[in-house]
mmCIF file of C-alpha atoms in Angstrom:
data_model
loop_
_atom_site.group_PDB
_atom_site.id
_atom_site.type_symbol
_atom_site.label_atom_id
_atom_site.label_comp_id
_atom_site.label_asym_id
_atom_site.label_seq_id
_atom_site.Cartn_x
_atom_site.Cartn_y
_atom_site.Cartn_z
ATOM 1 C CA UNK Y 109 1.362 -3.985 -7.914
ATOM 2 C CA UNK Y 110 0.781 -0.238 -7.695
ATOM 3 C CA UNK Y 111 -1.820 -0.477 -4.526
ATOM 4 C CA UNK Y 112 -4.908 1.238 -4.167
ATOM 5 C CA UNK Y 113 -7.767 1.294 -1.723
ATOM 6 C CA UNK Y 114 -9.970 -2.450 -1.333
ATOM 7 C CA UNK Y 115 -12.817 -3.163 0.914
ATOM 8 C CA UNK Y 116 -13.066 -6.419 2.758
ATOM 9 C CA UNK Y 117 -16.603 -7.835 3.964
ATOM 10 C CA UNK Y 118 -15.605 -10.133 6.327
ATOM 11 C CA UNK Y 119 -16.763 -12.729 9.784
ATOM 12 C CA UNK Y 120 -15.173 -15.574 11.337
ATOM 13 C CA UNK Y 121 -12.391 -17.417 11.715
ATOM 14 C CA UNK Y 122 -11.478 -17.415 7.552
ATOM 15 C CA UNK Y 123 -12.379 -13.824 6.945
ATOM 16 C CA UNK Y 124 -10.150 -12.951 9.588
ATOM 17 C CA UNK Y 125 -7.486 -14.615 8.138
ATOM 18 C CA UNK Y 126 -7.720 -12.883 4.567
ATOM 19 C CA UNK Y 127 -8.084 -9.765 6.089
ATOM 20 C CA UNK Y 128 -4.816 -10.353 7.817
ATOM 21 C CA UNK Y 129 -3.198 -11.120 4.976
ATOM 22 C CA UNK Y 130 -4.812 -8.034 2.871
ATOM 23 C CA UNK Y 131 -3.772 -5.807 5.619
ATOM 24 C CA UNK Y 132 0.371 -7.182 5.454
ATOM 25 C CA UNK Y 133 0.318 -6.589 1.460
ATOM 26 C CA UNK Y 134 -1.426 -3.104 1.563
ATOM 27 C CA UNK Y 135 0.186 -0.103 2.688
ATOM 28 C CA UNK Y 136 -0.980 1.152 5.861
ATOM 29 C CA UNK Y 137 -4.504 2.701 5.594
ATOM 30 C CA UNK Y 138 -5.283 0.811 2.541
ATOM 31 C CA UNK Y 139 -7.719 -1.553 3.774
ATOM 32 C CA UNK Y 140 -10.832 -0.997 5.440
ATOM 33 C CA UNK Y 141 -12.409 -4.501 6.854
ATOM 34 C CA UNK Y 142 -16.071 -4.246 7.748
ATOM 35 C CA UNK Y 143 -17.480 -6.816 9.559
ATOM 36 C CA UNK Y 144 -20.767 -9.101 10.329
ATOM 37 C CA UNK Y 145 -22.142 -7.753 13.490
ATOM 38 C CA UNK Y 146 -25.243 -9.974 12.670
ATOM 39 C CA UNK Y 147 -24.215 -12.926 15.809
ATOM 40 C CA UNK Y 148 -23.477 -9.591 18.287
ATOM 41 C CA UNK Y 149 -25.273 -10.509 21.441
ATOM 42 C CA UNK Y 150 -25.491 -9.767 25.109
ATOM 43 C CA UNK Y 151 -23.980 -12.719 27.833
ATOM 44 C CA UNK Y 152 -24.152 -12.684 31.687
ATOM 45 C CA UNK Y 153 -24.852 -8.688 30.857
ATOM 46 C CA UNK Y 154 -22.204 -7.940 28.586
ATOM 47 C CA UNK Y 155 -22.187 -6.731 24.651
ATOM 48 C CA UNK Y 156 -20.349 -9.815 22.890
ATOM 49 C CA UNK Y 157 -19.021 -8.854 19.122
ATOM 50 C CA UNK Y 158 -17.644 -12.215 18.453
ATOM 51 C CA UNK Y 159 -16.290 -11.689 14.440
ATOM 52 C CA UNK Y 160 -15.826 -7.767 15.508
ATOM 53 C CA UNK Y 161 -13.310 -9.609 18.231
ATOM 54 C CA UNK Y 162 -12.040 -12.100 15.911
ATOM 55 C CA UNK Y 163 -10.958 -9.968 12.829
ATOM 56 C CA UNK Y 164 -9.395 -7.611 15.748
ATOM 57 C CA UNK Y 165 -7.023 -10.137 17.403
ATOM 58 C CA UNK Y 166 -6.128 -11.442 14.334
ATOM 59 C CA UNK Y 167 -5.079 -8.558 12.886
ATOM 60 C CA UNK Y 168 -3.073 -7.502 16.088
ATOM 61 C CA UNK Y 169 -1.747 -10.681 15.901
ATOM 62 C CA UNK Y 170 -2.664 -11.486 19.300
ATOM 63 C CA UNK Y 171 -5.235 -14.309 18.378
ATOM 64 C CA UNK Y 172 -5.165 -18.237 18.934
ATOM 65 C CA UNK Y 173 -3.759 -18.905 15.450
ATOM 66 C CA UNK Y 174 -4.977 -22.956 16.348
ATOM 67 C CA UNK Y 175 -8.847 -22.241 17.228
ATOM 68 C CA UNK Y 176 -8.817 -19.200 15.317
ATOM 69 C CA UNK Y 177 -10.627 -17.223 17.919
ATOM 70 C CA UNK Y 178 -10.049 -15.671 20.756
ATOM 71 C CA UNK Y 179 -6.474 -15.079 22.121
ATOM 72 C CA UNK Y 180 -3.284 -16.764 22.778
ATOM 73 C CA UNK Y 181 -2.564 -18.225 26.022
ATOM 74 C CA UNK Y 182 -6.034 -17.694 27.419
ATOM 75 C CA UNK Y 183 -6.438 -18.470 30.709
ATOM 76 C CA UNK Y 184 -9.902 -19.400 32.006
ATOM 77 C CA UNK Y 185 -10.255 -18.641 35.633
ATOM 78 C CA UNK Y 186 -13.535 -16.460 35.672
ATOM 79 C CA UNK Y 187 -15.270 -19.005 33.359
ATOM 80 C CA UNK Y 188 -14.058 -21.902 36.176
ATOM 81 C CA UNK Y 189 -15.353 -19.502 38.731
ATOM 82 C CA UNK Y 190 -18.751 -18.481 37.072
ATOM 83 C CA UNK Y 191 -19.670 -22.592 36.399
ATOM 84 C CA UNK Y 192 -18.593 -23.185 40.101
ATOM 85 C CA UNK Y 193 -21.624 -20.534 40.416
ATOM 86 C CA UNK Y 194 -24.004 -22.009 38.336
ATOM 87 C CA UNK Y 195 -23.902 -19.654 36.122
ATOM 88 C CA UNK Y 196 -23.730 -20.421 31.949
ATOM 89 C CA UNK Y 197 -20.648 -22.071 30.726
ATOM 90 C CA UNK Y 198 -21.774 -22.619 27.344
ATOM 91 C CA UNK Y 199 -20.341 -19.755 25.355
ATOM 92 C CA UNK Y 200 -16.464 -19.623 26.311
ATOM 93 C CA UNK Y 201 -15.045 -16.296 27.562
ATOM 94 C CA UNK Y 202 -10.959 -16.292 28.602
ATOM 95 C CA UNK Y 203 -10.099 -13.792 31.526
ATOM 96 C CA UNK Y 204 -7.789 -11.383 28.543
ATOM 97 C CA UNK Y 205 -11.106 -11.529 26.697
ATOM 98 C CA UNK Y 206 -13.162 -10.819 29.242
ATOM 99 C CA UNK Y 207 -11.543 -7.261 29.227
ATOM 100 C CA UNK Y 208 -12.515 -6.263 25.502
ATOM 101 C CA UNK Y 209 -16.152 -6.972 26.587
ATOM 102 C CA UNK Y 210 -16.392 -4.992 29.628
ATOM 103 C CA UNK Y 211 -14.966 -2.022 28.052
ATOM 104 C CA UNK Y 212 -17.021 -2.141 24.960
ATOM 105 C CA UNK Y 213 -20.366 -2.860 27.320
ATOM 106 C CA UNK Y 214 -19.218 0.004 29.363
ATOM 107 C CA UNK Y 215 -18.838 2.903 26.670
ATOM 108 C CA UNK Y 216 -22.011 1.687 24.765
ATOM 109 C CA UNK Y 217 -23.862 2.251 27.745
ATOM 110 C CA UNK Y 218 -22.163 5.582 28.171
ATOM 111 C CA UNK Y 219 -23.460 6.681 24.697
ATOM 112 C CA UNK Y 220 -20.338 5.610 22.533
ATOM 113 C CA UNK Y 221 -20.881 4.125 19.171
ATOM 114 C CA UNK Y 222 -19.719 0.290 18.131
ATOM 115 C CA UNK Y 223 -17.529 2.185 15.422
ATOM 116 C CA UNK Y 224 -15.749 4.547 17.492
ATOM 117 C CA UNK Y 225 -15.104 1.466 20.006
ATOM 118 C CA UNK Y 226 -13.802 -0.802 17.656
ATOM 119 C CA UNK Y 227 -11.647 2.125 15.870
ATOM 120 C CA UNK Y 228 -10.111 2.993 19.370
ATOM 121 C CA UNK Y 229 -9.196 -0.663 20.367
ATOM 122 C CA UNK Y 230 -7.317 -1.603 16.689
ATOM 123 C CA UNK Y 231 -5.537 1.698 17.164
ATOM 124 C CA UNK Y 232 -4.456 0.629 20.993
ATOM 125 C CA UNK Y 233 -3.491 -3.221 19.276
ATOM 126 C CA UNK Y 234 -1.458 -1.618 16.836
ATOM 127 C CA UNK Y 235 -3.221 -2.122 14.147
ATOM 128 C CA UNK Y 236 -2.727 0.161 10.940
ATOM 129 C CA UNK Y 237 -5.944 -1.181 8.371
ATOM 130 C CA UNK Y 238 -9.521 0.141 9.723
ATOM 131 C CA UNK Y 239 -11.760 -2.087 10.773
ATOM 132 C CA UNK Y 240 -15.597 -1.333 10.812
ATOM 133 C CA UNK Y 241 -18.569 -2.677 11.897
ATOM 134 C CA UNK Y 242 -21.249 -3.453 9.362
ATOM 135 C CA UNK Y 243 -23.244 -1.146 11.141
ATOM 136 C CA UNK Y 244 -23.733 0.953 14.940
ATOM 137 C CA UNK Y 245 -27.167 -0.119 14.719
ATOM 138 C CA UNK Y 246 -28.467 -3.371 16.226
ATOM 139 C CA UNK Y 247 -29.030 -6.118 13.907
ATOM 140 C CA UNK Y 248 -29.396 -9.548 15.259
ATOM 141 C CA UNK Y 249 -29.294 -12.770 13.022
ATOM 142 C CA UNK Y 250 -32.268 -15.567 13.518
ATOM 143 C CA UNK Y 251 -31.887 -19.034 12.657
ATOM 144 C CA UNK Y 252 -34.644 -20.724 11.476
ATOM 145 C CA UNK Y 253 -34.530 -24.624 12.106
ATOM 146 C CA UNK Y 254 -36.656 -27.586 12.017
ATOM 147 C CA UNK Y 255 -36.362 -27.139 15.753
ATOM 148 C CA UNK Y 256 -38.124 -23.619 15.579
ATOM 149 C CA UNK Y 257 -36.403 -19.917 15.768
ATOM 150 C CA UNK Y 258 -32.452 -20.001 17.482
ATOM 151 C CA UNK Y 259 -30.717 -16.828 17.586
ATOM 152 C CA UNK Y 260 -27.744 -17.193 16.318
ATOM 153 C CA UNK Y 261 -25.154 -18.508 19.151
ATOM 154 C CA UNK Y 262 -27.536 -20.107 20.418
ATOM 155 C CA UNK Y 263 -27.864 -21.901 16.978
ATOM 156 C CA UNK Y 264 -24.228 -21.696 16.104
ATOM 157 C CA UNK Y 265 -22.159 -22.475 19.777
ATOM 158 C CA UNK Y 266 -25.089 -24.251 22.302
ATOM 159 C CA UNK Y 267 -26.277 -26.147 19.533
ATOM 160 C CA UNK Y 268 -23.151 -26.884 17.476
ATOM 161 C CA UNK Y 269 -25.154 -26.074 14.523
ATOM 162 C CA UNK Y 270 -26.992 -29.937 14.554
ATOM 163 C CA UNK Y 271 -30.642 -28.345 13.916
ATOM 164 C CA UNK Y 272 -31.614 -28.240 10.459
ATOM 165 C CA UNK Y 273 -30.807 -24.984 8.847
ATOM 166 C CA UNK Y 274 -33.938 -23.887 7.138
ATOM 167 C CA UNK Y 275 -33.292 -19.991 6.617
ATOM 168 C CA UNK Y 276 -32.178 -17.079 8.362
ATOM 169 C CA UNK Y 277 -33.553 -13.835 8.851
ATOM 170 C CA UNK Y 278 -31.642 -10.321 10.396
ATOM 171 C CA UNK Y 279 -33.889 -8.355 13.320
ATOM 172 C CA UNK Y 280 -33.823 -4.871 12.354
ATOM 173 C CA UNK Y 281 -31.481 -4.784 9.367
ATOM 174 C CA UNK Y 282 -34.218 -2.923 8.120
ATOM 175 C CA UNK Y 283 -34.405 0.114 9.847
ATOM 176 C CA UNK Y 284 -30.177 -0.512 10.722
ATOM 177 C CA UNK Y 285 -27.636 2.118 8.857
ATOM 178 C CA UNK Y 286 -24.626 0.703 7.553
ATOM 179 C CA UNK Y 287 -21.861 2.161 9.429
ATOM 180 C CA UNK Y 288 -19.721 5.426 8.258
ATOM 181 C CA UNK Y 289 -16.899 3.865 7.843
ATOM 182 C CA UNK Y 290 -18.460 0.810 5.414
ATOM 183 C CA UNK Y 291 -20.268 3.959 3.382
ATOM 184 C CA UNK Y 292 -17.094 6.215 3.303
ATOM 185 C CA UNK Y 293 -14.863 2.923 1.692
ATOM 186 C CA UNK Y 294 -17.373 2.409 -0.807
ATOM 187 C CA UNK Y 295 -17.608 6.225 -1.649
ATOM 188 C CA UNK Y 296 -13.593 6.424 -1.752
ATOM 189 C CA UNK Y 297 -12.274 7.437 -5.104
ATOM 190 C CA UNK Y 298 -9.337 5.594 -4.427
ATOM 191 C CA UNK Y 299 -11.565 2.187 -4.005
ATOM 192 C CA UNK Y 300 -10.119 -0.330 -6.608
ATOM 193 C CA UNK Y 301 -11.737 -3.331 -5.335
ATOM 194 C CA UNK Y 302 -14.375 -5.004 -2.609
ATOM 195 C CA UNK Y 303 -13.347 -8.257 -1.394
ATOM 196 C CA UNK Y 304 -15.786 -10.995 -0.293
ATOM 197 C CA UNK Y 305 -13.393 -12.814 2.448
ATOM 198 C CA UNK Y 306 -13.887 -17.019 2.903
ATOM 199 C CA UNK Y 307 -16.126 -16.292 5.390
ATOM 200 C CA UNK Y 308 -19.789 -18.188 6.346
ATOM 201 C CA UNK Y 309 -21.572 -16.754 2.482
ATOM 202 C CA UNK Y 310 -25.011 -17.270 4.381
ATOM 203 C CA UNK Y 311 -24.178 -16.803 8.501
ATOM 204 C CA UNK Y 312 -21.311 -13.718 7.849
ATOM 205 C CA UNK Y 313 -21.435 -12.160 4.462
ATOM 206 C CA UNK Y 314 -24.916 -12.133 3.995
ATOM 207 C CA UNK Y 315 -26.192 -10.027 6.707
ATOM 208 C CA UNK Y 316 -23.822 -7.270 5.441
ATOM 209 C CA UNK Y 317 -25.300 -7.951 2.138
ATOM 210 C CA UNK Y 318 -28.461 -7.314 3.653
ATOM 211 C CA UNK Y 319 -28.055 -4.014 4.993
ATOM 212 C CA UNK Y 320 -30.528 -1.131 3.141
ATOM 213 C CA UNK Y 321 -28.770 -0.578 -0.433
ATOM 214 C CA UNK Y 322 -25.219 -2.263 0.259
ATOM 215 C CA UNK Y 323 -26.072 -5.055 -2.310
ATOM 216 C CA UNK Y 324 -27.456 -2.564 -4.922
ATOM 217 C CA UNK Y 325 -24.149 -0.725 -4.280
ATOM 218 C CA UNK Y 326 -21.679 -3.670 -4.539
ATOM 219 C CA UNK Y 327 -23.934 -4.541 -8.074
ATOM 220 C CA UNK Y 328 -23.534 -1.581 -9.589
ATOM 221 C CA UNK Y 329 -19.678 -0.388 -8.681
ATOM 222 C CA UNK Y 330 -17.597 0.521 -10.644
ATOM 223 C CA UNK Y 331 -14.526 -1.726 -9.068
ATOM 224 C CA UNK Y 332 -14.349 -5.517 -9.128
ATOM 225 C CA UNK Y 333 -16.401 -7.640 -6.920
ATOM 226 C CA UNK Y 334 -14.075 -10.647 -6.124
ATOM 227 C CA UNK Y 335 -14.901 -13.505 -3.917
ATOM 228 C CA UNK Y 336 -12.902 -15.953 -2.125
ATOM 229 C CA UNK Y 337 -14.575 -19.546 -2.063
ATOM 230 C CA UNK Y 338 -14.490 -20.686 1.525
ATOM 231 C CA UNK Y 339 -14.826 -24.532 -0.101
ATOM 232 C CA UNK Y 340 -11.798 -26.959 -1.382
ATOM 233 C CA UNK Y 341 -12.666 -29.633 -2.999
ATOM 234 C CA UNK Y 342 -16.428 -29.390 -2.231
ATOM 235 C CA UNK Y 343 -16.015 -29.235 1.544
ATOM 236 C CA UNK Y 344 -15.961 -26.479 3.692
ATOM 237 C CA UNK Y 345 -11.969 -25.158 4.981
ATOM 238 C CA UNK Y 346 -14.073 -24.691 8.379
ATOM 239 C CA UNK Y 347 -17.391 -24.808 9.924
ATOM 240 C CA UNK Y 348 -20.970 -25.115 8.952
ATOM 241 C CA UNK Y 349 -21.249 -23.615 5.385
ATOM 242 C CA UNK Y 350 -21.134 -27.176 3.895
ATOM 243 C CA UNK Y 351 -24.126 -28.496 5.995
ATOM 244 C CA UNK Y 352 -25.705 -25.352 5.744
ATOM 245 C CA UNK Y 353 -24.968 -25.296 1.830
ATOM 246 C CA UNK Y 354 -26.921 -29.036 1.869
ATOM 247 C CA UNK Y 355 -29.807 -28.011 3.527
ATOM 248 C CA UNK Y 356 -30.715 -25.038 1.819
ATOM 249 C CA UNK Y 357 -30.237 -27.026 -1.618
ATOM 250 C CA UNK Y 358 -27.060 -25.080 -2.716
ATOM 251 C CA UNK Y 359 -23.825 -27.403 -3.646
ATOM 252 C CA UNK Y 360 -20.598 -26.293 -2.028
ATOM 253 C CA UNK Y 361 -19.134 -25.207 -5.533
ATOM 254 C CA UNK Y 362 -18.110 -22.351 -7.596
ATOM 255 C CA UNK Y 363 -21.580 -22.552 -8.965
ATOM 256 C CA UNK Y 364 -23.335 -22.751 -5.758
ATOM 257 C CA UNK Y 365 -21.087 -20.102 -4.031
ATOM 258 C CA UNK Y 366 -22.213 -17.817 -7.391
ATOM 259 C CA UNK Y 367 -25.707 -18.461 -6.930
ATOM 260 C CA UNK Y 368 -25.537 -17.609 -3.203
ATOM 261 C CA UNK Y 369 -24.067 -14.356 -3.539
ATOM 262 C CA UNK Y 370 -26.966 -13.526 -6.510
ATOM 263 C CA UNK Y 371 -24.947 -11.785 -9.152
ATOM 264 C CA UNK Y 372 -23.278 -9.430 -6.896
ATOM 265 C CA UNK Y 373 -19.380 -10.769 -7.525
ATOM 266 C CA UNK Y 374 -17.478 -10.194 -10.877
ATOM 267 C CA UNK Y 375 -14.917 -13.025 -10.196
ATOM 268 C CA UNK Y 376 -14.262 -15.846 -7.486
ATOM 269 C CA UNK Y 377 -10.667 -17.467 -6.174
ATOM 270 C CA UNK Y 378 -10.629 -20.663 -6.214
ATOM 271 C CA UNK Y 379 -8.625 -23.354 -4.899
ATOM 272 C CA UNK Y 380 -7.042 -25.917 -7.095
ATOM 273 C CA UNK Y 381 -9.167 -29.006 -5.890
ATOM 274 C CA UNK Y 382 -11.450 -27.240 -7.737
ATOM 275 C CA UNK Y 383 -9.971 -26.225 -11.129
ATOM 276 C CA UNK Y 384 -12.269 -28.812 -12.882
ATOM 277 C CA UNK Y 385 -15.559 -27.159 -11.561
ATOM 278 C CA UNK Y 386 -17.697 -25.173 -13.415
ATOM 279 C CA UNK Y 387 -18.128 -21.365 -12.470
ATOM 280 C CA UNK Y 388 -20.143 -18.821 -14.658
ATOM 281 C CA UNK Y 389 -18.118 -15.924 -13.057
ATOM 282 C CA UNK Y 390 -14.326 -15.271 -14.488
ATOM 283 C CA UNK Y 391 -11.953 -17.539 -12.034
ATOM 284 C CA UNK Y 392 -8.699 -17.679 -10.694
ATOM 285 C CA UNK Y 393 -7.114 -20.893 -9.178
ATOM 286 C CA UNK Y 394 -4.609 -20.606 -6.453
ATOM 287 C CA UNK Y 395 -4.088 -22.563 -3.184
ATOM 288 C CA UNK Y 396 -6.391 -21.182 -0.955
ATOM 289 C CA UNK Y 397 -6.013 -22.823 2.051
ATOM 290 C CA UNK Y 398 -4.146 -20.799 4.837
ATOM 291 C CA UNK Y 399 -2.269 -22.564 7.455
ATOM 292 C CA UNK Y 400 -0.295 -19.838 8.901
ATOM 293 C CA UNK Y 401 0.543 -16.222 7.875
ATOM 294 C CA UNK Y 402 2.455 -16.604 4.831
ATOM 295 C CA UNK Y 403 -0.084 -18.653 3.451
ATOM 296 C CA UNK Y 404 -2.695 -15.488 4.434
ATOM 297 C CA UNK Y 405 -0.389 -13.389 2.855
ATOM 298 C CA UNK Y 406 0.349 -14.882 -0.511
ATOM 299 C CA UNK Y 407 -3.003 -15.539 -0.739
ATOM 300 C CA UNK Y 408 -4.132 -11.877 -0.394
ATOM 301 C CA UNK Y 409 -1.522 -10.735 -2.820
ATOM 302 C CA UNK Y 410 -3.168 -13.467 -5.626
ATOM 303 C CA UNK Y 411 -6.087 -11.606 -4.729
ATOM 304 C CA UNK Y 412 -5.346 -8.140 -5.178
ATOM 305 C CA UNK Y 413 -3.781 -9.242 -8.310
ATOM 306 C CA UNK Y 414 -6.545 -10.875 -9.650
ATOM 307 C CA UNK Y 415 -9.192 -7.958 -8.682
ATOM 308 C CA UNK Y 416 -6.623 -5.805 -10.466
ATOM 309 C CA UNK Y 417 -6.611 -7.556 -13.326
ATOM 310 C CA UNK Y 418 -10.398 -7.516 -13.556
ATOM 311 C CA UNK Y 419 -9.927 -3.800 -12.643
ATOM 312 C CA UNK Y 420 -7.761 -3.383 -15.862
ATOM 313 C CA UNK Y 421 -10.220 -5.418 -18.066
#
């Protein structure tokens, strides 16, 4: 495989995984990873970027590989300490993590952008691929429920996602810029394919997609669109999407991931649980599900392959 340049839109706990994976088969500055800022908020006064965080660890190889987030061999002293205090307890911060949060609160306040932040601390984790955020600009994802308006952790971590998932809007994705560096991949004449990861289609792909003219662009490129279904066998690998699929009156199939994403991909991975499915989009079958790094990596190789191949055609 003769290795160009590929975008990755990615969030959570599965997108950080491909990425990881697309990072180890590409060359070093190959990959550019930009990623949901849409469940960003602010906790006992600091600037939380939980899939910003979670992509980032991963990457540096510095996560919790079991919970997928965060990093290994937290230790949870200040949390202890802040319950003890009646403070909130309900969205988990370890004393390592605890660092990236105060740093990144501290230069945004100074004037810094999320961009420049997140650029610095991949570079100081080792990390070789660039990583992006959707965009500098504040964007903040609302749940809608049977229970009334959640933001999103509030939705997604207090509430363990159990409200009814009616629809979801993004505060201020309308006036928000997508970020440089997202602009500058999809402007790169070296770009030979954009990569939707197995993330959340409708929690973390979506509010990318719903940034001023990034769907238009990813419609009309001139590089292969390739998706990675975040189902087997129906079910979701991890997470809400299933439930989320239900209520919204999508099925957690080819076909329903196709429909979700409105035209916008060229040609979906699948995993072989699925091989009997229906999908009006070209296919490829692989194992998809990715139990430790080897498994992220072949998997991102199949990909690149495939998106190649669709290049070529």
């Amino acid at each position: 495989m003769k290795p160009g340049h590929y975008l990755a839109l990615a969030g959570g706990v599965g997108g950080a995984r491909l990425a990881a994976g697309l990072a180890r088969a590409l060359p070093a500055g190959h990959l550019t990873v930009a990623v949901n800022t849409g469940d960003d908020f602010d906790h006992v006064g600091l600037h939380i970027a939980p899939d910003i965080d979670t992509v980032t660890y991963t990457l540096a190889g510095i996560n919790n590989a079991e919970q997928g987030w965060g990093i290994g061999g937290e230790s949870w002293a200040t949390m202890n300490a802040l319950k003890r205090l009646g403070g909130p307890d309900w969205f988990l911060l370890g004393d390592q993590d605890l660092a990236t949060h105060i740093l990144r609160t501290q230069r945004l306040r100074a004037g810094e952008t999320l961009s420049a932040i997140t650029a610095d601390f991949a570079a100081r984790l080792g990390i070789n691929q660039t990583i992006v955020p959707m965009s500098d600009d504040p964007v903040r994802s609302i749940v809608e429920t049977d229970e009334g308006a959640l933001p999103f952790q509030e939705y997604f971590v207090r509430r363990r996602c159990e409200p009814r998932f009616l629809s979801i809007r993004f505060d201020g994705v309308e006036k928000a810029r997508p970020a440089a560096g997202l602009l500058a991949a999809l402007d790169d004449p070296l770009l030979a394919g954009i990569i939707l990861c197995p993330s959340n289609p409708v929690l973390s792909v979506r509010p990318i997609l719903s940034l001023p003219g990034i769907a238009e662009r990813l419609r009309d490129h001139r590089v292969p669109v390739v998706a990675v279904s975040p189902f087997i066998g129906a079910k979701a690998v991890k997470g809400p999407a299933g439930k989320i699929f239900a209520e919204l009156g999508l099925e957690p199939t080819p076909s329903g991931l196709v429909s979700c994403y409105e035209g916008l991909i060229g040609g979906l991975v699948i995993d072989h649980a699925d091989a009997q499915a229906a999908c009006p989009v070209r296919r490829h079958v692989t194992g998809t599900l990715m139990r430790d790094s080897s498994d992220q990596t072949r998997l991102a190789r199949t990909v690149l392959d495939f998106a190649m191949a669709l290049h070529k055609g």
